[in-house]
Amino acid sequence: GDSVTQMEGPVTLSEEAFLTINCTYTATGYPSLFWYVQYPGEGLQLLLKATKADDKGSNKGFEATYRKETTSFHLEKGSVQVSDSAVYFCALSDPNAGKSTFGDGTTLTVKP
Amino acid sequence: NAGVTQTPKFQVLKTGQSMTLQCAQDMNHNSMYWYRQDPGMGLRLIYYSASEGTTDKGEVPNGYNVSRLNKREFSLRLESAAPSQTSVYFCASRAWGRDYEQYFGPGTRLTVT
């Protein structure tokens, strides 16, 4: 079946540091890929997505590129802020069924 | 436009009690989902409904039942609650198609004593 593997956390960075959270996937079909963010006490919300190979999703300074050859969708941000502290989930959408597969989440803490 | 709403926000049950978690969406989405989130376990799919009139088991369906009441509403029932069902429960919805993201509700924090 489909699976998503995320870099284990927690990740702690200083403000303005560079962020990378690795995500790789296994899928039988040709999925769409997503990054979701969860702030404390809230549900998940979409951060960015990419629907085909070589697409780059971007939002709020975060970026991720759909790499079919390496089955990866790594999340990056050039300069993190304290307000970016949250849990980040990588996910894929199964093209043949009405459901998604999520990674285990990576907790990011940014210190001033 | 409220998005996805869930009730209640918090609930405490005793072992063996039953309850229904309610979920509604106002985005005319075809697909709806129930997840549970436990510390260090990420999100686990309990049940989903790809379209009105259909429901399917996810990876952890035991101890739960669901009803897709209509296109807007998807409820999750615990018939006989157990301490292992202590968790945060999230409902989500999505338009049909691989390119669309899921929209999540704010969650229900359930404690079973």
mmCIF file of C-alpha atoms in Angstrom:
data_model
loop_
_atom_site.group_PDB
_atom_site.id
_atom_site.type_symbol
_atom_site.label_atom_id
_atom_site.label_comp_id
_atom_site.label_asym_id
_atom_site.label_seq_id
_atom_site.Cartn_x
_atom_site.Cartn_y
_atom_site.Cartn_z
ATOM 1 C CA GLY A 1 0.000 0.000 0.000
ATOM 2 C CA ASP A 2 0.885 3.674 -0.056
ATOM 3 C CA SER A 3 3.193 5.074 2.620
ATOM 4 C CA VAL A 4 4.823 8.365 3.599
ATOM 5 C CA THR A 5 8.041 8.601 5.599
ATOM 6 C CA GLN A 6 8.991 11.857 7.252
ATOM 7 C CA MET A 7 12.145 12.999 8.925
ATOM 8 C CA GLU A 8 11.888 12.254 12.611
ATOM 9 C CA GLY A 9 11.631 15.109 15.025
ATOM 10 C CA PRO A 10 11.552 17.080 17.041
ATOM 11 C CA VAL A 11 13.487 19.767 15.188
ATOM 12 C CA THR A 12 14.701 22.820 17.077
ATOM 13 C CA LEU A 13 16.104 25.826 15.219
ATOM 14 C CA SER A 14 17.061 29.393 15.988
ATOM 15 C CA GLU A 15 15.124 32.205 14.341
ATOM 16 C CA GLU A 16 16.307 32.948 10.756
ATOM 17 C CA ALA A 17 17.838 29.479 10.354
ATOM 18 C CA PHE A 18 17.287 27.373 7.222
ATOM 19 C CA LEU A 19 14.722 24.603 7.498
ATOM 20 C CA THR A 20 14.517 21.279 5.694
ATOM 21 C CA ILE A 21 12.064 18.535 6.603
ATOM 22 C CA ASN A 22 12.535 15.427 4.498
ATOM 23 C CA CYS A 23 9.614 13.457 3.075
ATOM 24 C CA THR A 24 9.689 10.391 0.855
ATOM 25 C CA TYR A 25 6.768 8.331 -0.362
ATOM 26 C CA THR A 26 5.764 5.005 -1.838
ATOM 27 C CA ALA A 27 2.695 4.896 -4.061
ATOM 28 C CA THR A 28 1.260 2.477 -6.595
ATOM 29 C CA GLY A 29 -0.355 5.201 -8.666
ATOM 30 C CA TYR A 30 0.536 8.809 -9.500
ATOM 31 C CA PRO A 31 -0.382 10.771 -6.398
ATOM 32 C CA SER A 32 -0.669 14.440 -5.559
ATOM 33 C CA LEU A 33 1.564 15.539 -2.682
ATOM 34 C CA PHE A 34 0.767 17.881 0.197
ATOM 35 C CA TRP A 35 2.278 19.535 3.241
ATOM 36 C CA TYR A 36 -0.088 20.345 6.088
ATOM 37 C CA VAL A 37 0.657 22.353 9.240
ATOM 38 C CA GLN A 38 -0.942 21.953 12.661
ATOM 39 C CA TYR A 39 -0.709 24.699 15.270
ATOM 40 C CA PRO A 40 -1.281 23.814 18.929
ATOM 41 C CA GLY A 41 -4.891 22.988 19.721
ATOM 42 C CA GLU A 42 -6.020 23.198 16.087
ATOM 43 C CA GLY A 43 -6.782 20.920 13.171
ATOM 44 C CA LEU A 44 -4.471 20.493 10.207
ATOM 45 C CA GLN A 45 -4.490 23.071 7.441
ATOM 46 C CA LEU A 46 -2.972 22.974 3.990
ATOM 47 C CA LEU A 47 0.425 24.637 3.685
ATOM 48 C CA LEU A 48 1.225 23.802 0.045
ATOM 49 C CA LYS A 49 0.714 21.140 -2.598
ATOM 50 C CA ALA A 50 2.033 19.833 -5.921
ATOM 51 C CA THR A 51 0.020 17.732 -8.320
ATOM 52 C CA LYS A 52 2.552 16.548 -10.893
ATOM 53 C CA ALA A 53 6.239 15.777 -11.253
ATOM 54 C CA ASP A 54 8.617 18.778 -11.076
ATOM 55 C CA ASP A 55 5.845 21.058 -9.778
ATOM 56 C CA LYS A 56 6.897 23.363 -6.951
ATOM 57 C CA GLY A 57 4.376 24.245 -4.283
ATOM 58 C CA SER A 58 4.968 27.400 -2.264
ATOM 59 C CA ASN A 59 3.259 29.397 0.467
ATOM 60 C CA LYS A 60 4.342 31.751 3.284
ATOM 61 C CA GLY A 61 8.021 31.318 2.334
ATOM 62 C CA PHE A 62 7.834 27.507 2.391
ATOM 63 C CA GLU A 63 8.602 25.488 -0.735
ATOM 64 C CA ALA A 64 8.579 21.858 -1.817
ATOM 65 C CA THR A 65 9.253 20.264 -5.204
ATOM 66 C CA TYR A 66 7.614 17.033 -6.431
ATOM 67 C CA ARG A 67 10.528 14.754 -7.364
ATOM 68 C CA LYS A 68 9.218 11.617 -9.048
ATOM 69 C CA GLU A 69 12.662 10.161 -9.695
ATOM 70 C CA THR A 70 13.556 10.195 -5.985
ATOM 71 C CA THR A 71 9.938 9.885 -4.732
ATOM 72 C CA SER A 72 10.477 12.866 -2.473
ATOM 73 C CA PHE A 73 8.746 16.098 -1.479
ATOM 74 C CA HIS A 74 11.077 17.848 0.972
ATOM 75 C CA LEU A 75 9.849 20.995 2.740
ATOM 76 C CA GLU A 76 12.200 23.998 2.890
ATOM 77 C CA LYS A 77 12.173 27.528 4.216
ATOM 78 C CA GLY A 78 15.071 29.940 3.989
ATOM 79 C CA SER A 79 14.539 31.806 7.252
ATOM 80 C CA VAL A 80 12.220 30.468 9.932
ATOM 81 C CA GLN A 81 10.347 32.563 12.469
ATOM 82 C CA VAL A 82 9.089 31.800 15.966
ATOM 83 C CA SER A 83 5.572 31.769 14.524
ATOM 84 C CA ASP A 84 6.517 28.777 12.328
ATOM 85 C CA SER A 85 6.648 26.557 15.411
ATOM 86 C CA ALA A 86 4.112 23.802 14.683
ATOM 87 C CA VAL A 87 3.766 20.179 13.579
ATOM 88 C CA TYR A 88 4.249 19.550 9.853
ATOM 89 C CA PHE A 89 2.698 16.605 8.024
ATOM 90 C CA CYS A 90 3.583 15.305 4.580
ATOM 91 C CA ALA A 91 0.751 13.515 2.761
ATOM 92 C CA LEU A 92 -0.188 11.964 -0.567
ATOM 93 C CA SER A 93 -3.548 11.596 -2.231
ATOM 94 C CA ASP A 94 -4.372 8.209 -3.703
ATOM 95 C CA PRO A 95 -5.589 8.718 -7.289
ATOM 96 C CA ASN A 96 -7.664 5.527 -7.234
ATOM 97 C CA ALA A 97 -9.411 5.822 -3.877
ATOM 98 C CA GLY A 98 -10.954 8.685 -1.997
ATOM 99 C CA LYS A 99 -8.361 8.842 0.762
ATOM 100 C CA SER A 100 -4.949 10.203 1.672
ATOM 101 C CA THR A 101 -1.915 8.799 3.464
ATOM 102 C CA PHE A 102 -0.147 10.952 6.067
ATOM 103 C CA GLY A 103 3.335 10.844 7.523
ATOM 104 C CA ASP A 104 3.798 10.776 11.288
ATOM 105 C CA GLY A 105 4.422 14.513 11.555
ATOM 106 C CA THR A 106 7.537 16.507 12.461
ATOM 107 C CA THR A 107 7.454 18.936 15.365
ATOM 108 C CA LEU A 108 9.333 22.178 14.706
ATOM 109 C CA THR A 109 10.278 24.572 17.496
ATOM 110 C CA VAL A 110 11.881 27.898 16.588
ATOM 111 C CA LYS A 111 13.654 29.779 19.379
ATOM 112 C CA PRO A 112 14.197 33.549 19.348
ATOM 113 C CA ASN B 1 -18.825 29.748 5.414
ATOM 114 C CA ALA B 2 -17.948 27.742 8.546
ATOM 115 C CA GLY B 3 -15.923 24.997 6.781
ATOM 116 C CA VAL B 4 -15.838 21.802 8.857
ATOM 117 C CA THR B 5 -17.491 21.892 12.280
ATOM 118 C CA GLN B 6 -17.290 19.263 15.004
ATOM 119 C CA THR B 7 -19.226 18.780 18.215
ATOM 120 C CA PRO B 8 -18.484 18.425 21.026
ATOM 121 C CA LYS B 9 -15.066 20.025 21.534
ATOM 122 C CA PHE B 10 -14.357 18.071 24.720
ATOM 123 C CA GLN B 11 -15.918 14.958 26.235
ATOM 124 C CA VAL B 12 -15.204 12.708 29.197
ATOM 125 C CA LEU B 13 -16.745 9.237 29.206
ATOM 126 C CA LYS B 14 -16.641 6.323 31.582
ATOM 127 C CA THR B 15 -15.644 2.910 30.246
ATOM 128 C CA GLY B 16 -18.625 1.259 28.558
ATOM 129 C CA GLN B 17 -20.544 4.452 27.832
ATOM 130 C CA SER B 18 -21.536 5.322 24.282
ATOM 131 C CA MET B 19 -21.461 8.591 22.384
ATOM 132 C CA THR B 20 -21.652 10.058 18.893
ATOM 133 C CA LEU B 21 -19.254 12.641 17.510
ATOM 134 C CA GLN B 22 -20.874 14.939 14.991
ATOM 135 C CA CYS B 23 -19.258 16.465 11.919
ATOM 136 C CA ALA B 24 -20.692 18.763 9.260
ATOM 137 C CA GLN B 25 -19.233 20.606 6.264
ATOM 138 C CA ASP B 26 -20.708 23.394 4.189
ATOM 139 C CA MET B 27 -18.353 23.218 1.179
ATOM 140 C CA ASN B 28 -20.407 20.716 -0.847
ATOM 141 C CA HIS B 29 -17.577 18.169 -0.607
ATOM 142 C CA ASN B 30 -18.188 14.589 -1.674
ATOM 143 C CA SER B 31 -15.662 12.879 0.613
ATOM 144 C CA MET B 32 -15.501 12.914 4.399
ATOM 145 C CA TYR B 33 -13.106 11.302 6.904
ATOM 146 C CA TRP B 34 -12.634 10.494 10.561
ATOM 147 C CA TYR B 35 -9.118 10.347 12.056
ATOM 148 C CA ARG B 36 -7.705 9.895 15.493
ATOM 149 C CA GLN B 37 -4.483 11.534 16.627
ATOM 150 C CA ASP B 38 -2.458 10.121 19.486
ATOM 151 C CA PRO B 39 0.882 11.469 20.748
ATOM 152 C CA GLY B 40 3.723 10.197 18.579
ATOM 153 C CA MET B 41 1.335 8.264 16.289
ATOM 154 C CA GLY B 42 0.459 10.866 13.706
ATOM 155 C CA LEU B 43 -2.999 10.656 12.138
ATOM 156 C CA ARG B 44 -4.740 7.311 11.755
ATOM 157 C CA LEU B 45 -7.774 6.909 9.517
ATOM 158 C CA ILE B 46 -10.759 5.329 11.254
ATOM 159 C CA TYR B 47 -13.440 5.428 8.529
ATOM 160 C CA TYR B 48 -14.104 7.416 5.417
ATOM 161 C CA SER B 49 -16.932 8.103 3.023
ATOM 162 C CA ALA B 50 -15.748 8.702 -0.529
ATOM 163 C CA SER B 51 -19.214 9.856 -1.555
ATOM 164 C CA GLU B 52 -22.699 10.131 -0.110
ATOM 165 C CA GLY B 53 -24.110 6.672 0.493
ATOM 166 C CA THR B 54 -20.774 4.867 0.865
ATOM 167 C CA THR B 55 -18.514 4.234 3.834
ATOM 168 C CA ASP B 56 -15.270 2.282 4.104
ATOM 169 C CA LYS B 57 -12.974 1.163 6.891
ATOM 170 C CA GLY B 58 -9.635 2.829 7.413
ATOM 171 C CA GLU B 59 -6.688 1.418 9.315
ATOM 172 C CA VAL B 60 -8.210 1.456 12.844
ATOM 173 C CA PRO B 61 -12.006 0.862 12.555
ATOM 174 C CA ASN B 62 -12.483 -1.519 15.493
ATOM 175 C CA GLY B 63 -14.757 -0.132 18.197
ATOM 176 C CA TYR B 64 -16.279 2.527 15.926
ATOM 177 C CA ASN B 65 -19.224 2.902 13.579
ATOM 178 C CA VAL B 66 -20.057 5.702 11.164
ATOM 179 C CA SER B 67 -23.073 7.127 9.408
ATOM 180 C CA ARG B 68 -23.051 9.357 6.351
ATOM 181 C CA LEU B 69 -26.334 11.027 7.131
ATOM 182 C CA ASN B 70 -26.367 13.182 3.993
ATOM 183 C CA LYS B 71 -23.797 14.995 1.890
ATOM 184 C CA ARG B 72 -23.068 17.478 4.700
ATOM 185 C CA GLU B 73 -22.913 15.255 7.766
ATOM 186 C CA PHE B 74 -20.733 12.313 8.827
ATOM 187 C CA SER B 75 -20.989 11.009 12.391
ATOM 188 C CA LEU B 76 -18.723 8.691 14.376
ATOM 189 C CA ARG B 77 -20.171 6.470 17.104
ATOM 190 C CA LEU B 78 -18.421 4.727 19.962
ATOM 191 C CA GLU B 79 -20.784 1.988 21.159
ATOM 192 C CA SER B 80 -18.852 0.973 24.282
ATOM 193 C CA ALA B 81 -15.988 3.323 25.041
ATOM 194 C CA ALA B 82 -12.634 1.963 26.219
ATOM 195 C CA PRO B 83 -9.626 3.814 27.698
ATOM 196 C CA SER B 84 -7.693 2.959 24.509
ATOM 197 C CA GLN B 85 -10.073 5.275 22.652
ATOM 198 C CA THR B 86 -8.810 8.293 24.565
ATOM 199 C CA SER B 87 -7.580 10.518 21.749
ATOM 200 C CA VAL B 88 -8.189 13.640 19.719
ATOM 201 C CA TYR B 89 -10.629 12.989 16.870
ATOM 202 C CA PHE B 90 -10.580 15.000 13.663
ATOM 203 C CA CYS B 91 -13.147 15.108 10.920
ATOM 204 C CA ALA B 92 -12.120 16.222 7.439
ATOM 205 C CA SER B 93 -13.699 16.700 4.039
ATOM 206 C CA ARG B 94 -12.467 16.976 0.469
ATOM 207 C CA ALA B 95 -13.781 17.596 -2.984
ATOM 208 C CA TRP B 96 -13.586 14.529 -5.231
ATOM 209 C CA GLY B 97 -10.295 14.221 -7.084
ATOM 210 C CA ARG B 98 -6.636 13.555 -6.341
ATOM 211 C CA ASP B 99 -5.595 17.213 -6.617
ATOM 212 C CA TYR B 100 -7.743 18.528 -3.824
ATOM 213 C CA GLU B 101 -6.655 18.994 -0.237
ATOM 214 C CA GLN B 102 -8.517 17.926 2.870
ATOM 215 C CA TYR B 103 -10.151 20.501 5.146
ATOM 216 C CA PHE B 104 -10.038 19.638 8.837
ATOM 217 C CA GLY B 105 -12.320 20.469 11.718
ATOM 218 C CA PRO B 106 -10.987 21.769 15.049
ATOM 219 C CA GLY B 107 -11.082 18.332 16.717
ATOM 220 C CA THR B 108 -12.818 16.649 19.643
ATOM 221 C CA ARG B 109 -10.697 15.804 22.667
ATOM 222 C CA LEU B 110 -12.106 12.598 24.185
ATOM 223 C CA THR B 111 -11.040 11.091 27.496
ATOM 224 C CA VAL B 112 -12.292 7.662 28.579
ATOM 225 C CA THR B 113 -11.757 6.835 32.247
#
